Tab-separated table of C-alpha atoms in Angstrom:
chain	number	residue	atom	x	y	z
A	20	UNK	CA	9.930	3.756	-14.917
A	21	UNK	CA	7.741	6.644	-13.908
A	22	UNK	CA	8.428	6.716	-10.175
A	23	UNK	CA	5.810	9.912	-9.722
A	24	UNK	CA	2.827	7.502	-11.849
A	25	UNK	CA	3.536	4.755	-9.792
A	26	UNK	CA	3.420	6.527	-6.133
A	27	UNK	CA	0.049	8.676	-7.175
A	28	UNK	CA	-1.322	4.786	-8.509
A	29	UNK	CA	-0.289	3.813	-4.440
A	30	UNK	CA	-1.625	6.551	-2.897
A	31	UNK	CA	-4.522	6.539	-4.641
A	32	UNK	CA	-5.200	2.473	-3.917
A	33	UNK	CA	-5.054	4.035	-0.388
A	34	UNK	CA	-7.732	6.890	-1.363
A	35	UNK	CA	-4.908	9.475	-0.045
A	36	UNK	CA	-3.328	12.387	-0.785
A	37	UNK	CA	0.428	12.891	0.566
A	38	UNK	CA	1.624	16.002	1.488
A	39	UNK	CA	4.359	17.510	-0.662
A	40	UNK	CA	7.305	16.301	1.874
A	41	UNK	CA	6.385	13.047	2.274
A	42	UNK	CA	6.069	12.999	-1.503
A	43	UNK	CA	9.226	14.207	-2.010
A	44	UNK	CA	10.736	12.065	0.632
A	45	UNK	CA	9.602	8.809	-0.822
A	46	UNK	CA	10.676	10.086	-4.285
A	47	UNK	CA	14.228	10.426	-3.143
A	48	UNK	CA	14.175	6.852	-2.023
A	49	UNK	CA	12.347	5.051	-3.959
A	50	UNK	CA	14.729	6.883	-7.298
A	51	UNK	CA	17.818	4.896	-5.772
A	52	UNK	CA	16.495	1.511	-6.384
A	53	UNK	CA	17.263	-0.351	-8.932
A	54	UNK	CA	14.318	-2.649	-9.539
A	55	UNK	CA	12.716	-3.664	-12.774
A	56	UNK	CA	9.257	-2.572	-14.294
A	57	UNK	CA	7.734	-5.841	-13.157
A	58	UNK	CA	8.909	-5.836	-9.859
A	59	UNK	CA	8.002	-2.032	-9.270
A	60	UNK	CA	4.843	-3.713	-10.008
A	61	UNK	CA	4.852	-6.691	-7.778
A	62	UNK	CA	6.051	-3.961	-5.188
A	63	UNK	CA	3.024	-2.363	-5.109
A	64	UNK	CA	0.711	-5.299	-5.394
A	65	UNK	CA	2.231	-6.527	-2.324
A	66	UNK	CA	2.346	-3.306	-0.473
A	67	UNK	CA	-1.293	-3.450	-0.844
A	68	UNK	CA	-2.252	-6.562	0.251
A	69	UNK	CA	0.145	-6.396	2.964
A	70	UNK	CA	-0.415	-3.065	4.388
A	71	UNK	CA	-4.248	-1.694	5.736
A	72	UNK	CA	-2.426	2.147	5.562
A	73	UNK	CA	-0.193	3.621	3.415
A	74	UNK	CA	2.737	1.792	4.106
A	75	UNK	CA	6.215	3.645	4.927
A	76	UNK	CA	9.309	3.663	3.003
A	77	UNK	CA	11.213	1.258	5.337
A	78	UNK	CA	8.382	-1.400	4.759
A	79	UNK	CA	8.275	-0.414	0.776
A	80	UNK	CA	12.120	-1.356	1.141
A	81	UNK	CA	11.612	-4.681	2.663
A	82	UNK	CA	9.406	-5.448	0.306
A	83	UNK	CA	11.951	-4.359	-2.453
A	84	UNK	CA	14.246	-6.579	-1.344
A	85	UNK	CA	12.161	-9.337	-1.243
A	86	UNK	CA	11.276	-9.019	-4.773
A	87	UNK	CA	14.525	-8.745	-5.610
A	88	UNK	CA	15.590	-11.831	-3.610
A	89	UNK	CA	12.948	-13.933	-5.691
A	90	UNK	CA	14.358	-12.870	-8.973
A	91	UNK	CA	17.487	-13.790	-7.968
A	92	UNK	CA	16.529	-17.175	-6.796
A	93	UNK	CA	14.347	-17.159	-9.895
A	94	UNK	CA	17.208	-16.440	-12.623
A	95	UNK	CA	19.769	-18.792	-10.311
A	96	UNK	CA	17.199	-21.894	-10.648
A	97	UNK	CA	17.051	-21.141	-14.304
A	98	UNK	CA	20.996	-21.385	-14.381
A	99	UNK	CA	20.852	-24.339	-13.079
A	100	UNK	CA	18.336	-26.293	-14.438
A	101	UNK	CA	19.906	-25.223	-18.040
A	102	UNK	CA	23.272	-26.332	-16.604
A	103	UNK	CA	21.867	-29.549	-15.712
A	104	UNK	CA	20.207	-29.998	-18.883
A	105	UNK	CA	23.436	-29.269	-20.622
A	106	UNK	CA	24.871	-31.616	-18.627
A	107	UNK	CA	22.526	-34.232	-19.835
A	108	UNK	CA	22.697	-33.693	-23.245
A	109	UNK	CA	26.496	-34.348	-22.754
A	110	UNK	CA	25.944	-37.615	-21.486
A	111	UNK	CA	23.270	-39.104	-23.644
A	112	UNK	CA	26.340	-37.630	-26.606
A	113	UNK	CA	28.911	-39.783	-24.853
A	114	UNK	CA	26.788	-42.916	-24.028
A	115	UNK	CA	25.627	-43.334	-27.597
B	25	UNK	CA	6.212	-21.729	-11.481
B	26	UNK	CA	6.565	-19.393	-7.857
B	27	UNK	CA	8.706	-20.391	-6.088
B	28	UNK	CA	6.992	-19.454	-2.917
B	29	UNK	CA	3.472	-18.339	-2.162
B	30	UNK	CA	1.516	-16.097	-0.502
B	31	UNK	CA	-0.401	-17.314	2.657
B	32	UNK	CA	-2.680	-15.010	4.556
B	33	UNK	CA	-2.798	-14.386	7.743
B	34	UNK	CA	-6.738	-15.307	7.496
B	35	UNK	CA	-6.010	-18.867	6.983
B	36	UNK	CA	-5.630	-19.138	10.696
B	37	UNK	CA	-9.431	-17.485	11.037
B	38	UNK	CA	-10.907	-19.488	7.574
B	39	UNK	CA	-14.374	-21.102	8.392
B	40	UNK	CA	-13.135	-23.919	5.561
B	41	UNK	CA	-9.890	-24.063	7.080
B	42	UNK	CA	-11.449	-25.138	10.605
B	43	UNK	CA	-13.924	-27.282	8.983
B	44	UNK	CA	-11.612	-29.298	7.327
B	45	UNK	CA	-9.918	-30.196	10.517
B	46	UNK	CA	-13.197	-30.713	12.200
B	47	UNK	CA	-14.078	-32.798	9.427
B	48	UNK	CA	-11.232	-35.321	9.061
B	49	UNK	CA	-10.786	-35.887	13.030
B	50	UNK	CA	-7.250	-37.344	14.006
B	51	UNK	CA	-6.082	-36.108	10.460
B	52	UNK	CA	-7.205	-32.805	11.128
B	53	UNK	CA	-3.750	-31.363	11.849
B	54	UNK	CA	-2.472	-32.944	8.966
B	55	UNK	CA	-5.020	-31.770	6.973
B	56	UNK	CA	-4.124	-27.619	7.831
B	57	UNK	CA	-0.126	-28.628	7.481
B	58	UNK	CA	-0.971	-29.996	4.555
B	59	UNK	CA	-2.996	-27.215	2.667
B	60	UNK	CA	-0.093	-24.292	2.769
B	61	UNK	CA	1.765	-26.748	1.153
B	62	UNK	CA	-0.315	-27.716	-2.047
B	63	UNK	CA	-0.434	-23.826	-2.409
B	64	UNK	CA	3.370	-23.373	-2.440
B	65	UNK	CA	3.608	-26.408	-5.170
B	66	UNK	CA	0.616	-25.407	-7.306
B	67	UNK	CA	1.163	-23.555	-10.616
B	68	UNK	CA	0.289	-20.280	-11.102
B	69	UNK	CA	-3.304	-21.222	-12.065
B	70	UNK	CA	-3.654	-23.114	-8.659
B	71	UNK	CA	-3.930	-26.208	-10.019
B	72	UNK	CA	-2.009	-29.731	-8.919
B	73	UNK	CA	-2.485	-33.264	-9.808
B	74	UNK	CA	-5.402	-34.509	-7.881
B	75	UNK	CA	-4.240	-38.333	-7.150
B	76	UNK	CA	-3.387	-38.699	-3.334
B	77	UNK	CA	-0.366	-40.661	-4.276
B	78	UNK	CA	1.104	-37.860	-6.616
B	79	UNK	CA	0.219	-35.256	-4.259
B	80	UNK	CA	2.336	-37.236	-1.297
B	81	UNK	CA	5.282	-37.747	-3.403
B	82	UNK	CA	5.721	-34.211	-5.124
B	83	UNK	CA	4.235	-31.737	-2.176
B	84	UNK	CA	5.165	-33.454	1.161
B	85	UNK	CA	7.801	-36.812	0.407
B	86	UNK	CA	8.670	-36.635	3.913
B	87	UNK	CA	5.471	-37.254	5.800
B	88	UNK	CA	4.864	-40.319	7.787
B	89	UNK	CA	1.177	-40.461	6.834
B	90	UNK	CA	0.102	-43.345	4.356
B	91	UNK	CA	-1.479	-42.560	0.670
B	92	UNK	CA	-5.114	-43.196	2.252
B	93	UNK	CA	-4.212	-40.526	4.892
B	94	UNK	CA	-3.731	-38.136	1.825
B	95	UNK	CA	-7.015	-39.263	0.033
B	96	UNK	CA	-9.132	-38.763	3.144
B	97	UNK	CA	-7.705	-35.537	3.839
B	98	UNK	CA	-7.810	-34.355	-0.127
B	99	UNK	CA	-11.498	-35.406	-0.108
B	100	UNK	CA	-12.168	-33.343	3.356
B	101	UNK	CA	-10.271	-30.399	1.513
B	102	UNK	CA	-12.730	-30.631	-1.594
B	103	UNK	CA	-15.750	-31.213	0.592
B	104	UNK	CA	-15.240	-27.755	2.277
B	105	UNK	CA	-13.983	-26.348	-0.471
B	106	UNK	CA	-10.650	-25.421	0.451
B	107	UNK	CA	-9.649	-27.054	-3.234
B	108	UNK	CA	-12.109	-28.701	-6.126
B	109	UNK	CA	-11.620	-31.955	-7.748
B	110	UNK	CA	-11.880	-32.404	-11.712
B	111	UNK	CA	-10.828	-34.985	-13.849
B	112	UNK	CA	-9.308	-34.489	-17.653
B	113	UNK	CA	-8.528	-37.656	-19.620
B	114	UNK	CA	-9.387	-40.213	-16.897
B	115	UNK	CA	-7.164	-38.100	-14.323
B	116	UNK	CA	-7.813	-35.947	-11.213
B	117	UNK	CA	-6.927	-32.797	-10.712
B	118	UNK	CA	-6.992	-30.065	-8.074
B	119	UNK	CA	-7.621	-26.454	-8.183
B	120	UNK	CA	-7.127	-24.228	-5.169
B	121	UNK	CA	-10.165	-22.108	-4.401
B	122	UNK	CA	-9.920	-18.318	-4.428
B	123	UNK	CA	-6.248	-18.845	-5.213
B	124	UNK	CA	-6.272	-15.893	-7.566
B	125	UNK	CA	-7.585	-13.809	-4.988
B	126	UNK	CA	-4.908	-14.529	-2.806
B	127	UNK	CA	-1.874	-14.396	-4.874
B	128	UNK	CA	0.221	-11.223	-6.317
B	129	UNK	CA	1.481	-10.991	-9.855
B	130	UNK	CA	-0.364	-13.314	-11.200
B	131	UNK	CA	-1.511	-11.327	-14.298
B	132	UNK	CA	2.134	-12.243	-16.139
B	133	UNK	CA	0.680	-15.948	-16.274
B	134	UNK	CA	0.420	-17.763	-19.099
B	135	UNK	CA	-0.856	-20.949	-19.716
B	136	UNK	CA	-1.253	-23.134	-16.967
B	137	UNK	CA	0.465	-26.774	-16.478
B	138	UNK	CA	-2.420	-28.685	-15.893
B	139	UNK	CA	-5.470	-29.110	-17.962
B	140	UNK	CA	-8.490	-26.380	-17.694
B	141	UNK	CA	-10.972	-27.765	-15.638
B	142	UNK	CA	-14.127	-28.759	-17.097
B	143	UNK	CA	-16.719	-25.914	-18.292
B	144	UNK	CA	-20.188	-25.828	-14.926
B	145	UNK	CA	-23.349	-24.804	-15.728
B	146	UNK	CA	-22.287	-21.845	-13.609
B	147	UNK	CA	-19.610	-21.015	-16.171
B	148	UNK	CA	-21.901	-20.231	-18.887
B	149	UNK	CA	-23.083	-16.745	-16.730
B	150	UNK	CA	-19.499	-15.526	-17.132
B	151	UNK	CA	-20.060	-14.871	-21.342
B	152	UNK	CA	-22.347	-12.222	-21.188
B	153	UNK	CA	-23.753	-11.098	-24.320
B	154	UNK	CA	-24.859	-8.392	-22.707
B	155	UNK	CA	-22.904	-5.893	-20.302
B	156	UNK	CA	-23.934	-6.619	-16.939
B	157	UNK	CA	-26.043	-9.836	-17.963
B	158	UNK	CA	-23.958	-12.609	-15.921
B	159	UNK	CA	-26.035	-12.596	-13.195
B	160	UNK	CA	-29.253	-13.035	-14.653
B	161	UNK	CA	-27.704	-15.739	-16.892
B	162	UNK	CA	-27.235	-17.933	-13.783
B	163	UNK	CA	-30.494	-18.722	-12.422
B	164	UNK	CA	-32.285	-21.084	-14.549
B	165	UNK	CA	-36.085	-20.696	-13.421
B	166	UNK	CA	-37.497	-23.900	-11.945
B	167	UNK	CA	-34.342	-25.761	-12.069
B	168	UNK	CA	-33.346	-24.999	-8.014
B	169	UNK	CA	-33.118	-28.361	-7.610
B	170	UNK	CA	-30.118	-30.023	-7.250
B	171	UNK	CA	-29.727	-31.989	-10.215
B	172	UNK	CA	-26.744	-34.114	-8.269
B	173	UNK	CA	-23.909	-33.361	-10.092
B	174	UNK	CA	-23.610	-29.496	-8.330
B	175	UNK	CA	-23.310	-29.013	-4.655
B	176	UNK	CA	-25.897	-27.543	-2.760
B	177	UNK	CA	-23.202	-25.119	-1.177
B	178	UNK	CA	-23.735	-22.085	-2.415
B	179	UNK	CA	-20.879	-22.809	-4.969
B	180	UNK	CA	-18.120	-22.025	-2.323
B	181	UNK	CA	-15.960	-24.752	-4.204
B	182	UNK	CA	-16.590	-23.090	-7.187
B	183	UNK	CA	-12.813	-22.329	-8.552
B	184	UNK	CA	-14.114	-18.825	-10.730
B	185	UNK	CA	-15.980	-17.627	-7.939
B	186	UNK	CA	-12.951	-15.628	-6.373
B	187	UNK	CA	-14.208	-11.907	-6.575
B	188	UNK	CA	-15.445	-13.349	-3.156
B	189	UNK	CA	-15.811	-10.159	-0.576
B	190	UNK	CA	-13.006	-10.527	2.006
B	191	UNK	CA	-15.603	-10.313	4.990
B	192	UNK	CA	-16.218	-14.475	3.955
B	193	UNK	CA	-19.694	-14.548	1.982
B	194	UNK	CA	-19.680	-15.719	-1.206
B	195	UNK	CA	-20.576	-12.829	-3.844
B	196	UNK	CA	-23.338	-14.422	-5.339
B	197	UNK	CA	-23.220	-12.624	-8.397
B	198	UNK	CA	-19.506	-11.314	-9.020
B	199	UNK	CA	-19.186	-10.151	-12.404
B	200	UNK	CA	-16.224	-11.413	-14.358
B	201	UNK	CA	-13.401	-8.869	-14.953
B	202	UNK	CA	-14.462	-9.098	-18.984
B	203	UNK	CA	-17.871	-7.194	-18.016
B	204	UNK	CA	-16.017	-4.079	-17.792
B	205	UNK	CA	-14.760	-4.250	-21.323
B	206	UNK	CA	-17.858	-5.310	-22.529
B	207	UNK	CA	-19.138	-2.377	-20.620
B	208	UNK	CA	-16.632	0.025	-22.617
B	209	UNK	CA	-16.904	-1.616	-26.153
B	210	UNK	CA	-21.252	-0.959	-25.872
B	211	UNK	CA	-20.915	2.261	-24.570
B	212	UNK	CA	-17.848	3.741	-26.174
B	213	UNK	CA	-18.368	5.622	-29.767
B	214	UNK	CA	-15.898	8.871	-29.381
B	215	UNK	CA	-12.866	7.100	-27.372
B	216	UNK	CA	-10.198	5.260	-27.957
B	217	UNK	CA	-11.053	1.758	-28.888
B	218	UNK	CA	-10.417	-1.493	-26.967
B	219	UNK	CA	-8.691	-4.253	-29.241
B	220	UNK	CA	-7.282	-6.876	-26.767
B	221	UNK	CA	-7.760	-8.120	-23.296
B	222	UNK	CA	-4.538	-9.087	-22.083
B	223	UNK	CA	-3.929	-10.223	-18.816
B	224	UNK	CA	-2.438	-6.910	-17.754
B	225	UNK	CA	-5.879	-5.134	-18.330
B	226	UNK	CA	-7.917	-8.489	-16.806
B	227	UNK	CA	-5.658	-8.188	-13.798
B	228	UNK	CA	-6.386	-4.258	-13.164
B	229	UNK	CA	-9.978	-4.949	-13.713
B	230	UNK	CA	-9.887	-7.354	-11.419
B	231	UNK	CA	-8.296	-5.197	-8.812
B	232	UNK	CA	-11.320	-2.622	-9.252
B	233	UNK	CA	-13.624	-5.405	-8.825
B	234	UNK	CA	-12.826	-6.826	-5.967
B	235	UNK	CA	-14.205	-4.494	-3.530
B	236	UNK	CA	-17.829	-3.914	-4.446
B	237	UNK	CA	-18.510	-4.825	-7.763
B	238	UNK	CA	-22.239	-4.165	-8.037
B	239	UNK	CA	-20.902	-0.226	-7.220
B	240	UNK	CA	-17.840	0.308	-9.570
B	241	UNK	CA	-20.115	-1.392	-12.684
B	242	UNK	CA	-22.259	0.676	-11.888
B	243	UNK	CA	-20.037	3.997	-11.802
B	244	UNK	CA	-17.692	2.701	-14.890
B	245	UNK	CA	-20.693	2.369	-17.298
B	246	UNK	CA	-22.179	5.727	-15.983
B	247	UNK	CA	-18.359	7.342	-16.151
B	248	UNK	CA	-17.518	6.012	-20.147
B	249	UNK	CA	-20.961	8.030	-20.993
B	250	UNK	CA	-20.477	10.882	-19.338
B	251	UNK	CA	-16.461	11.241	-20.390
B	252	UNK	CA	-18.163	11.095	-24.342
B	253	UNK	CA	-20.058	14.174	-22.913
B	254	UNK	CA	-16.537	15.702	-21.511
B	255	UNK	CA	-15.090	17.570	-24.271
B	256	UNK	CA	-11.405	17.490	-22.340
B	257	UNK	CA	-11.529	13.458	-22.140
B	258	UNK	CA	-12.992	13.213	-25.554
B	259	UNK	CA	-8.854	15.311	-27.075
B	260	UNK	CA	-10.231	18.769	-26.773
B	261	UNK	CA	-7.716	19.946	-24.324
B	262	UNK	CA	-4.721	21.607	-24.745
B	263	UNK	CA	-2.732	18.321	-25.570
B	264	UNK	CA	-5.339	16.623	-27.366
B	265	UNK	CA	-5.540	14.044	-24.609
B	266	UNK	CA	-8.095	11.056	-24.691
B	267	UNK	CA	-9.237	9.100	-21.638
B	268	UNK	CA	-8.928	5.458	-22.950
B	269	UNK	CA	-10.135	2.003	-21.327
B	270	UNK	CA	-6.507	1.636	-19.133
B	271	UNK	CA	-7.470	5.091	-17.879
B	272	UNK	CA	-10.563	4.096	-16.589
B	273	UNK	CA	-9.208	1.152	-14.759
B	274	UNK	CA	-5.983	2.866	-13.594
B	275	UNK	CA	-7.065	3.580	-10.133
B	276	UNK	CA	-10.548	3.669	-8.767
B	277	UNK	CA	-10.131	7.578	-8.334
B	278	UNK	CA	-10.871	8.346	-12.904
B	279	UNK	CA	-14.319	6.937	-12.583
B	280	UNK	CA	-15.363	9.004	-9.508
B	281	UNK	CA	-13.356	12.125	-10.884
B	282	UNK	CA	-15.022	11.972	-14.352
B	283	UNK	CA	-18.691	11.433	-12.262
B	284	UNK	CA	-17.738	14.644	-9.656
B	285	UNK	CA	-17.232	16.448	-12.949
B	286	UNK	CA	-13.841	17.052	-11.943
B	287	UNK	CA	-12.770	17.131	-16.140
B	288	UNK	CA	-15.953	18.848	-17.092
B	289	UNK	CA	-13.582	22.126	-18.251
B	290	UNK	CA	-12.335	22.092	-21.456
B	291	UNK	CA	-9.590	24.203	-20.884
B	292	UNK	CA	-7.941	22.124	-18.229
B	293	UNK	CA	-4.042	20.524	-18.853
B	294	UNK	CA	-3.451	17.620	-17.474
B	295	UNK	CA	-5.953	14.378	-16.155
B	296	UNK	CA	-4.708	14.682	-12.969
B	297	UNK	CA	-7.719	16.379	-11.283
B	298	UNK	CA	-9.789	19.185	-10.286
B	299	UNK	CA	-6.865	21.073	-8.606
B	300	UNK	CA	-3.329	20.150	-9.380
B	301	UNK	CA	-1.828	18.008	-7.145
B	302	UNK	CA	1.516	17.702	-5.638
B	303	UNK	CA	2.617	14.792	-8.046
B	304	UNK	CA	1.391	17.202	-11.038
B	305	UNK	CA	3.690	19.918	-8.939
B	306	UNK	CA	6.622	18.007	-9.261
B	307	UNK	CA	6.045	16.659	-12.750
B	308	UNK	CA	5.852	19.914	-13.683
B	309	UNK	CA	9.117	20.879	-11.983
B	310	UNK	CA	10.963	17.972	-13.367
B	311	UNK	CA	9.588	18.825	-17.187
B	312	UNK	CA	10.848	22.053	-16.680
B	313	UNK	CA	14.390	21.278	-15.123
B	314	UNK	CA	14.417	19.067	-18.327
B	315	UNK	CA	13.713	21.376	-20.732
B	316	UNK	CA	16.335	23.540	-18.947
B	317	UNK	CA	19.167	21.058	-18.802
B	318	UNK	CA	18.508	20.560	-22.380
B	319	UNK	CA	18.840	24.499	-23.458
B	320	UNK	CA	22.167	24.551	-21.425
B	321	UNK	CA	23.295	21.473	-23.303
């Protein structure tokens, strides 16, 4: 994922301009999480709607990890439903 | 389907969201518990079963409130238009209103669960032969009347009305996130050609609609004829770069720059901008370490 695309696409949803530091700053963070190109994507979509300013790295995070959270739920209901489906199957084998 | 939703922090302040409790009286608190609630179970198109017993048994099983308590309150929900009724093969269905507009991420959608509702007569504005023609396409002259089967609400319940401006009054005349390619495909003869509209590209387009569409029409068509003017955005720079449709709806920044004249140099290295700018800085710096790391290696 192009980290350095992705924050210029933010900042420029916000019609700003970060200095160099801050730039550099949210670099270092954001390069340390391990998110997927989707959710880099619902990151910033929600960032948006969320926040009226540019929104700081501590809110990016929460955000992160709620994207993250929803996968996780998302891929766990998938387990399960194939589980139970599975487990289904099984039974309709045994009954007839 | 989500598994949760995204609620705004408007609903509280929603002129439909008041009216439907002023409209269905004792049920009126029902009637705003209710509504966050058909959001979180609708599919990512919005749309629900319509039937009032369906609706009780798959969004809220627990409530105390009777199936006609659920019909009166869907049928205050529709009135407002907080949600719009169709029916497909003899059933009803619901659609949430605006529901796009509110939602994140929906652009990875596929196909919905539910039936498409049914083509309006306002539908037919959003196939414009030509760019830009959607909004003329809608009046039909002498036919103000209402002919019975279209509310005389300025087409609040209409479900593909949601480029509505977020100050609450219905944009009359949004243009439908396909103008813009349209737009590109008419105007473009030197840059790189559109093939498909995905929902990745409606989705950005979307985004550069929403704020005031009349305005960024306006500034796209006038930016994809001036960047055929532009020899850099036509491949005559240094890297033989083209500005292509995605480019255009990247960001609303591109459309301005190429207007400002910001790429009219030919001899200029990178789309970035006029000046170079800090994330060009330390793109730079990073190709550079690259190259580096890879001499060493």
């Amino acid at each position: 994922m192009d980290l350095i695309a992705w924050l210029e696409d933010l900042a420029a949803a916000y019609r700003i301009e970060p200095s160099e530091k801050t730039t550099r700053r949210y670099l270092k963070s954001l390069e340390r999480w391990r998110l997927a190109p989707e959710q880099w994507e619902q990151l910033s979509d929600r960032a948006v709607l969320r926040f009226p300013r540019f929104p700081c790295i501590a809110e990016l995070y929460d955000i992160a990890g709620e994207v993250q959270r929803e996968a996780e739920i998302r891929a766990n209901s998938e387990y399960l439903g194939n589980l139970l489906q599975d487990w289904d199957r099984d039974r309709q084998t045994r009954c007839t | 389907m989500a598994q949760r939703r995204m609620i705004s922090r408007n609903l509280g302040s929603s002129r439909k969201f008041h009216a439907v409790n002023a409209r269905c009286g004792k049920l009126g608190d029902f009637a705003q518990a209710l509504f966050p609630l058909i959001v979180v179970n609708a599919d990512d198109f919005g749309r629900l079963e319509g039937d009032a017993f369906t609706v009780k048994h798959k969004v809220f099983p627990v409530s105390p409130r009777t199936e006609e308590d659920f019909e009166t309150v869907l049928q205050a929900m529709n009135a407002v238009g907080l949600i719009r009724f169709y029916e497909v093969g003899g059933d009803r269905y619901l659609e949430i209103v605006n529901f796009d507009r509110e939602q994140p991420g929906l652009h990875k959608r596929t196909k919905s669960d539910y039936p498409d509702p049914p083509p309006t007569r306002e539908d037919f504005g959003k196939f414009p032969e030509v760019p830009g023609n959607s909004q003329d396409f809608r009046e039909i002259p002498g036919d103000s009347g209402n002919p019975g089967n279209f509310p005389d609400e300025p087409n609040l319940t209409e479900p593909n009305r949601t480029e509505q401006t977020r100050n609450g009054t219905a944009a009359e005349a949004a243009p439908s996130p396909e103008v813009l390619v349209e737009i590109y495909k008419a105007e473009n003869k030197k840059l790189t050609q559109v093939l498909e509209f995905g929902p990745e590209r409606r989705d950005k387009c979307k985004r550069r609609l929403a704020k005031d569409p009349k305005k960024f029409v306006d500034q796209f068509t006038r930016a994809v004829i001036k960047a055929q003017e532009t020899p850099f955005l036509c491949g005559e720079g240094d890297r033989g770069w083209k500005a292509d449709f995605d480019w255009f709806i990247a960001n609303d920044r591109h459309v301005i720059r190429v207007l400002e004249g910001r790429y009219d140099s030919a001899t200029r290295a990178s789309p970035g901008g006029g000046a170079e700018t800090v994330f060009d800085k330390i793109r730079k710096e990073r190709e550079e370490r690259n190259h580096g790391s890879d001499r060493v290696a």
